mmCIF file of the N, C-alpha and C atoms, coordinates in Angstrom:
data_MODEL
# 
_entry.id   MODEL 
# 
loop_
_atom_site.group_PDB 
_atom_site.id 
_atom_site.type_symbol 
_atom_site.label_atom_id 
_atom_site.label_alt_id 
_atom_site.label_comp_id 
_atom_site.label_asym_id 
_atom_site.label_entity_id 
_atom_site.label_seq_id 
_atom_site.pdbx_PDB_ins_code 
_atom_site.Cartn_x 
_atom_site.Cartn_y 
_atom_site.Cartn_z 
_atom_site.occupancy 
_atom_site.B_iso_or_equiv 
_atom_site.pdbx_formal_charge 
_atom_site.auth_seq_id 
_atom_site.auth_comp_id 
_atom_site.auth_asym_id 
_atom_site.auth_atom_id 
_atom_site.pdbx_PDB_model_num 
ATOM 1  N N  . ARG A 1 1  ? 33.699 -32.716 15.247 1.00 0.00 ? 1  ARG A N  1 
ATOM 2  C CA . ARG A 1 1  ? 34.054 -31.968 16.460 1.00 0.00 ? 1  ARG A CA 1 
ATOM 3  C C  . ARG A 1 1  ? 34.280 -30.498 16.146 1.00 0.00 ? 1  ARG A C  1 
ATOM 4  N N  . CYS A 1 2  ? 34.013 -29.669 17.121 1.00 0.00 ? 2  CYS A N  1 
ATOM 5  C CA . CYS A 1 2  ? 34.099 -28.222 16.916 1.00 0.00 ? 2  CYS A CA 1 
ATOM 6  C C  . CYS A 1 2  ? 35.532 -27.752 16.714 1.00 0.00 ? 2  CYS A C  1 
ATOM 7  N N  . GLY A 1 3  ? 36.377 -28.043 17.669 1.00 0.00 ? 3  GLY A N  1 
ATOM 8  C CA . GLY A 1 3  ? 37.721 -27.502 17.638 1.00 0.00 ? 3  GLY A CA 1 
ATOM 9  C C  . GLY A 1 3  ? 37.976 -26.772 18.937 1.00 0.00 ? 3  GLY A C  1 
ATOM 10 N N  . ASP A 1 4  ? 36.910 -26.551 19.679 1.00 0.00 ? 4  ASP A N  1 
ATOM 11 C CA . ASP A 1 4  ? 37.029 -25.929 20.985 1.00 0.00 ? 4  ASP A CA 1 
ATOM 12 C C  . ASP A 1 4  ? 37.278 -27.025 22.013 1.00 0.00 ? 4  ASP A C  1 
ATOM 13 N N  . THR A 1 5  ? 38.379 -26.928 22.735 1.00 0.00 ? 5  THR A N  1 
ATOM 14 C CA . THR A 1 5  ? 38.762 -27.973 23.666 1.00 0.00 ? 5  THR A CA 1 
ATOM 15 C C  . THR A 1 5  ? 37.760 -28.107 24.792 1.00 0.00 ? 5  THR A C  1 
ATOM 16 N N  . PHE A 1 6  ? 37.099 -26.997 25.132 1.00 0.00 ? 6  PHE A N  1 
ATOM 17 C CA . PHE A 1 6  ? 36.135 -27.000 26.221 1.00 0.00 ? 6  PHE A CA 1 
ATOM 18 C C  . PHE A 1 6  ? 34.880 -27.781 25.842 1.00 0.00 ? 6  PHE A C  1 
ATOM 19 N N  . LEU A 1 7  ? 34.425 -27.562 24.604 1.00 0.00 ? 7  LEU A N  1 
ATOM 20 C CA . LEU A 1 7  ? 33.214 -28.224 24.148 1.00 0.00 ? 7  LEU A CA 1 
ATOM 21 C C  . LEU A 1 7  ? 33.530 -29.588 23.558 1.00 0.00 ? 7  LEU A C  1 
ATOM 22 N N  . GLY A 1 8  ? 34.757 -29.757 23.136 1.00 0.00 ? 8  GLY A N  1 
ATOM 23 C CA . GLY A 1 8  ? 35.149 -30.981 22.458 1.00 0.00 ? 8  GLY A CA 1 
ATOM 24 C C  . GLY A 1 8  ? 35.051 -32.206 23.338 1.00 0.00 ? 8  GLY A C  1 
ATOM 25 N N  . ASP A 1 9  ? 35.012 -32.005 24.650 1.00 0.00 ? 9  ASP A N  1 
ATOM 26 C CA . ASP A 1 9  ? 34.964 -33.135 25.555 1.00 0.00 ? 9  ASP A CA 1 
ATOM 27 C C  . ASP A 1 9  ? 33.569 -33.719 25.632 1.00 0.00 ? 9  ASP A C  1 
ATOM 28 N N  . TYR A 1 10 ? 32.607 -32.915 25.980 1.00 0.00 ? 10 TYR A N  1 
ATOM 29 C CA . TYR A 1 10 ? 31.230 -33.393 26.123 1.00 0.00 ? 10 TYR A CA 1 
ATOM 30 C C  . TYR A 1 10 ? 30.260 -32.627 25.231 1.00 0.00 ? 10 TYR A C  1 
ATOM 31 N N  . GLY A 1 11 ? 30.692 -31.479 24.745 1.00 0.00 ? 11 GLY A N  1 
ATOM 32 C CA . GLY A 1 11 ? 29.798 -30.622 23.970 1.00 0.00 ? 11 GLY A CA 1 
ATOM 33 C C  . GLY A 1 11 ? 29.741 -30.999 22.506 1.00 0.00 ? 11 GLY A C  1 
ATOM 34 N N  . ASP A 1 12 ? 30.748 -31.733 22.029 1.00 0.00 ? 12 ASP A N  1 
ATOM 35 C CA . ASP A 1 12 ? 30.811 -32.035 20.601 1.00 0.00 ? 12 ASP A CA 1 
ATOM 36 C C  . ASP A 1 12 ? 29.639 -32.887 20.150 1.00 0.00 ? 12 ASP A C  1 
ATOM 37 N N  . ARG A 1 13 ? 28.984 -33.533 21.084 1.00 0.00 ? 13 ARG A N  1 
ATOM 38 C CA . ARG A 1 13 ? 27.840 -34.372 20.736 1.00 0.00 ? 13 ARG A CA 1 
ATOM 39 C C  . ARG A 1 13 ? 26.564 -33.543 20.664 1.00 0.00 ? 13 ARG A C  1 
ATOM 40 N N  . GLN A 1 14 ? 26.585 -32.331 21.237 1.00 0.00 ? 14 GLN A N  1 
ATOM 41 C CA . GLN A 1 14 ? 25.377 -31.515 21.280 1.00 0.00 ? 14 GLN A CA 1 
ATOM 42 C C  . GLN A 1 14 ? 25.463 -30.320 20.357 1.00 0.00 ? 14 GLN A C  1 
ATOM 43 N N  . HIS A 1 15 ? 26.543 -29.535 20.476 1.00 0.00 ? 15 HIS A N  1 
ATOM 44 C CA . HIS A 1 15 ? 26.604 -28.340 19.652 1.00 0.00 ? 15 HIS A CA 1 
ATOM 45 C C  . HIS A 1 15 ? 27.886 -28.262 18.832 1.00 0.00 ? 15 HIS A C  1 
ATOM 46 N N  . CYS A 1 16 ? 28.233 -29.388 18.223 1.00 0.00 ? 16 CYS A N  1 
ATOM 47 C CA . CYS A 1 16 ? 29.397 -29.375 17.352 1.00 0.00 ? 16 CYS A CA 1 
ATOM 48 C C  . CYS A 1 16 ? 29.102 -28.576 16.086 1.00 0.00 ? 16 CYS A C  1 
ATOM 49 N N  . GLY A 1 17 ? 27.844 -28.364 15.821 1.00 0.00 ? 17 GLY A N  1 
ATOM 50 C CA . GLY A 1 17 ? 27.466 -27.638 14.617 1.00 0.00 ? 17 GLY A CA 1 
ATOM 51 C C  . GLY A 1 17 ? 27.563 -26.136 14.804 1.00 0.00 ? 17 GLY A C  1 
ATOM 52 N N  . LYS A 1 18 ? 27.758 -25.697 16.036 1.00 0.00 ? 18 LYS A N  1 
ATOM 53 C CA . LYS A 1 18 ? 27.779 -24.262 16.263 1.00 0.00 ? 18 LYS A CA 1 
ATOM 54 C C  . LYS A 1 18 ? 29.051 -23.809 16.980 1.00 0.00 ? 18 LYS A C  1 
ATOM 55 N N  . CYS A 1 19 ? 29.703 -24.738 17.664 1.00 0.00 ? 19 CYS A N  1 
ATOM 56 C CA . CYS A 1 19 ? 30.945 -24.433 18.355 1.00 0.00 ? 19 CYS A CA 1 
ATOM 57 C C  . CYS A 1 19 ? 30.765 -23.280 19.338 1.00 0.00 ? 19 CYS A C  1 
ATOM 58 N N  . GLY A 1 20 ? 29.705 -23.335 20.097 1.00 0.00 ? 20 GLY A N  1 
ATOM 59 C CA . GLY A 1 20 ? 29.410 -22.304 21.075 1.00 0.00 ? 20 GLY A CA 1 
ATOM 60 C C  . GLY A 1 20 ? 28.377 -22.839 22.039 1.00 0.00 ? 20 GLY A C  1 
ATOM 61 N N  . TYR A 1 21 ? 27.697 -21.967 22.732 1.00 0.00 ? 21 TYR A N  1 
ATOM 62 C CA . TYR A 1 21 ? 26.672 -22.419 23.658 1.00 0.00 ? 21 TYR A CA 1 
ATOM 63 C C  . TYR A 1 21 ? 25.324 -22.499 22.957 1.00 0.00 ? 21 TYR A C  1 
ATOM 64 N N  . THR A 1 22 ? 24.913 -23.722 22.653 1.00 0.00 ? 22 THR A N  1 
ATOM 65 C CA . THR A 1 22 ? 23.624 -23.904 21.998 1.00 0.00 ? 22 THR A CA 1 
ATOM 66 C C  . THR A 1 22 ? 22.645 -24.575 22.942 1.00 0.00 ? 22 THR A C  1 
ATOM 67 N N  . GLU A 1 23 ? 22.814 -25.899 23.124 1.00 0.00 ? 23 GLU A N  1 
ATOM 68 C CA . GLU A 1 23 ? 21.869 -26.636 23.949 1.00 0.00 ? 23 GLU A CA 1 
ATOM 69 C C  . GLU A 1 23 ? 22.552 -27.213 25.174 1.00 0.00 ? 23 GLU A C  1 
ATOM 70 N N  . PHE A 1 24 ? 23.695 -26.626 25.536 1.00 0.00 ? 24 PHE A N  1 
ATOM 71 C CA . PHE A 1 24 ? 24.433 -27.139 26.680 1.00 0.00 ? 24 PHE A CA 1 
ATOM 72 C C  . PHE A 1 24 ? 23.763 -26.737 27.985 1.00 0.00 ? 24 PHE A C  1 
ATOM 73 N N  . GLU A 1 25 ? 23.227 -25.522 28.030 1.00 0.00 ? 25 GLU A N  1 
ATOM 74 C CA . GLU A 1 25 ? 22.527 -25.068 29.209 1.00 0.00 ? 25 GLU A CA 1 
ATOM 75 C C  . GLU A 1 25 ? 21.099 -25.597 29.148 1.00 0.00 ? 25 GLU A C  1 
# 
């Protein structure tokens, strides 16, 4: 998991490797 609470919910499966906006959009 990234550590970002916003991405940690649903984003950790997609861009946990970058902890930012990667493939979410």
